[in-house]
Short mmCIF file of C-alpha atoms in Angstrom, two decimals:
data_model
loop_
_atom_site.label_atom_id
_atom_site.label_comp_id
_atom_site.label_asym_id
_atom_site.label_seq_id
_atom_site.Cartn_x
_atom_site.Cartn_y
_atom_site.Cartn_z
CA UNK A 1 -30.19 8.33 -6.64
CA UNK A 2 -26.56 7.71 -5.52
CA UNK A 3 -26.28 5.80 -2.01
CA UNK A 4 -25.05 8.70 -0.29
CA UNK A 5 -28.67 10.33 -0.99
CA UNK A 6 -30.54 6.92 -0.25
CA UNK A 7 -28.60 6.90 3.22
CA UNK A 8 -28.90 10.83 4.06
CA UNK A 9 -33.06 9.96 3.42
CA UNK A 10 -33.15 6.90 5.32
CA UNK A 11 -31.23 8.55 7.97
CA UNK A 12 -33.80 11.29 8.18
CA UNK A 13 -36.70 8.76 9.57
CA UNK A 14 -35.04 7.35 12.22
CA UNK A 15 -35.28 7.66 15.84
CA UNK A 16 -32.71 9.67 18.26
CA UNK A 17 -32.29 5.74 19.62
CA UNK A 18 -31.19 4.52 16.18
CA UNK A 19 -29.30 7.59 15.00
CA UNK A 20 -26.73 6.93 17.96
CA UNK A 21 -26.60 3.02 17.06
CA UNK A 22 -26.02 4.19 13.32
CA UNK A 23 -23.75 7.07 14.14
CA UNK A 24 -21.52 4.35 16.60
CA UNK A 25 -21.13 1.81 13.61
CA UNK A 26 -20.31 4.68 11.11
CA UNK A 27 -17.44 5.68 13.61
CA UNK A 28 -16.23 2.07 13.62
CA UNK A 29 -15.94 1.63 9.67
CA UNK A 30 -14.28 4.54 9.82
CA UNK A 31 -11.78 3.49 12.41
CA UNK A 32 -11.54 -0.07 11.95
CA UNK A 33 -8.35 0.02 10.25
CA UNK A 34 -7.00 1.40 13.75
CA UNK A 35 -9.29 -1.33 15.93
CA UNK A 36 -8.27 -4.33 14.23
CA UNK A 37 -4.60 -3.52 14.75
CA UNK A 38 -2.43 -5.51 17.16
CA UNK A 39 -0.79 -3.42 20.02
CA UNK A 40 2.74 -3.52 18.38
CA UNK A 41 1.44 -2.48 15.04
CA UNK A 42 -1.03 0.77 16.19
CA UNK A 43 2.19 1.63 18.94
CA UNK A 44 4.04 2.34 15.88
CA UNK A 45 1.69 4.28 14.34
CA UNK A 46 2.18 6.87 16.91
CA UNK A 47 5.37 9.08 15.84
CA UNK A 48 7.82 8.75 18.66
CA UNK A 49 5.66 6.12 20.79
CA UNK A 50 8.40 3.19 20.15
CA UNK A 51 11.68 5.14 21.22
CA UNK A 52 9.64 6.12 24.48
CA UNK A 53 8.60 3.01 25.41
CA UNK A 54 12.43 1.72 24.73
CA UNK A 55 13.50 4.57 26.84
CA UNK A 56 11.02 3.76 29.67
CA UNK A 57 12.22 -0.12 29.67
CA UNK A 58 15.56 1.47 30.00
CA UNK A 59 15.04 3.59 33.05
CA UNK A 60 16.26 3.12 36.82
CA UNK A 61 13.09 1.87 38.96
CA UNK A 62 14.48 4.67 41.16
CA UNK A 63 13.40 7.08 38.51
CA UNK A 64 10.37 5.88 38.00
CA UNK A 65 6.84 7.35 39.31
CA UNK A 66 5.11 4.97 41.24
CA UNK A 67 1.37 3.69 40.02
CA UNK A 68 -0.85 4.95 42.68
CA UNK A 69 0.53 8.77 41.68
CA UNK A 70 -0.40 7.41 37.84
CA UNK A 71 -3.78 5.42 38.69
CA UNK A 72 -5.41 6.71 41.96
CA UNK A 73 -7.53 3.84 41.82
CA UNK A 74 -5.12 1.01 41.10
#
């Protein structure tokens, strides 16, 4: 039995409960390449994401939206 059929039968005794706990760390293997990445490193990952943020930095505070219209709560 390969360990993709082991895990598919285990998987069929559990609870709801532990299907969600199981399902949550299955997500993070599977995105943990992304998680454990600093800011700077994921930013770049993001096609575009750098030049906007240089642009931003660039910008007039006059041309700028304020917080409160970004974050309601803030």
């Amino acid at each position: 039995m390969t360990i993709q059929e082991t895990v598919k039968k285990e998987i069929d005794t559990l609870s709801t409960e532990a299907l969600y706990a199981v399902r949550d760390f299955l997500l993070f293997q599977k995105y943990r390449s992304i998680l454990e990445m600093d800011d700077t490193a994921y930013l770049n990952t993001i096609s575009g994401m750098a030049d906007s943020i240089k642009d931003g930095v660039k910008a007039p505070l006059s041309e700028c939206v304020p917080l409160s219209n970004v974050w309601t709560d803030v």
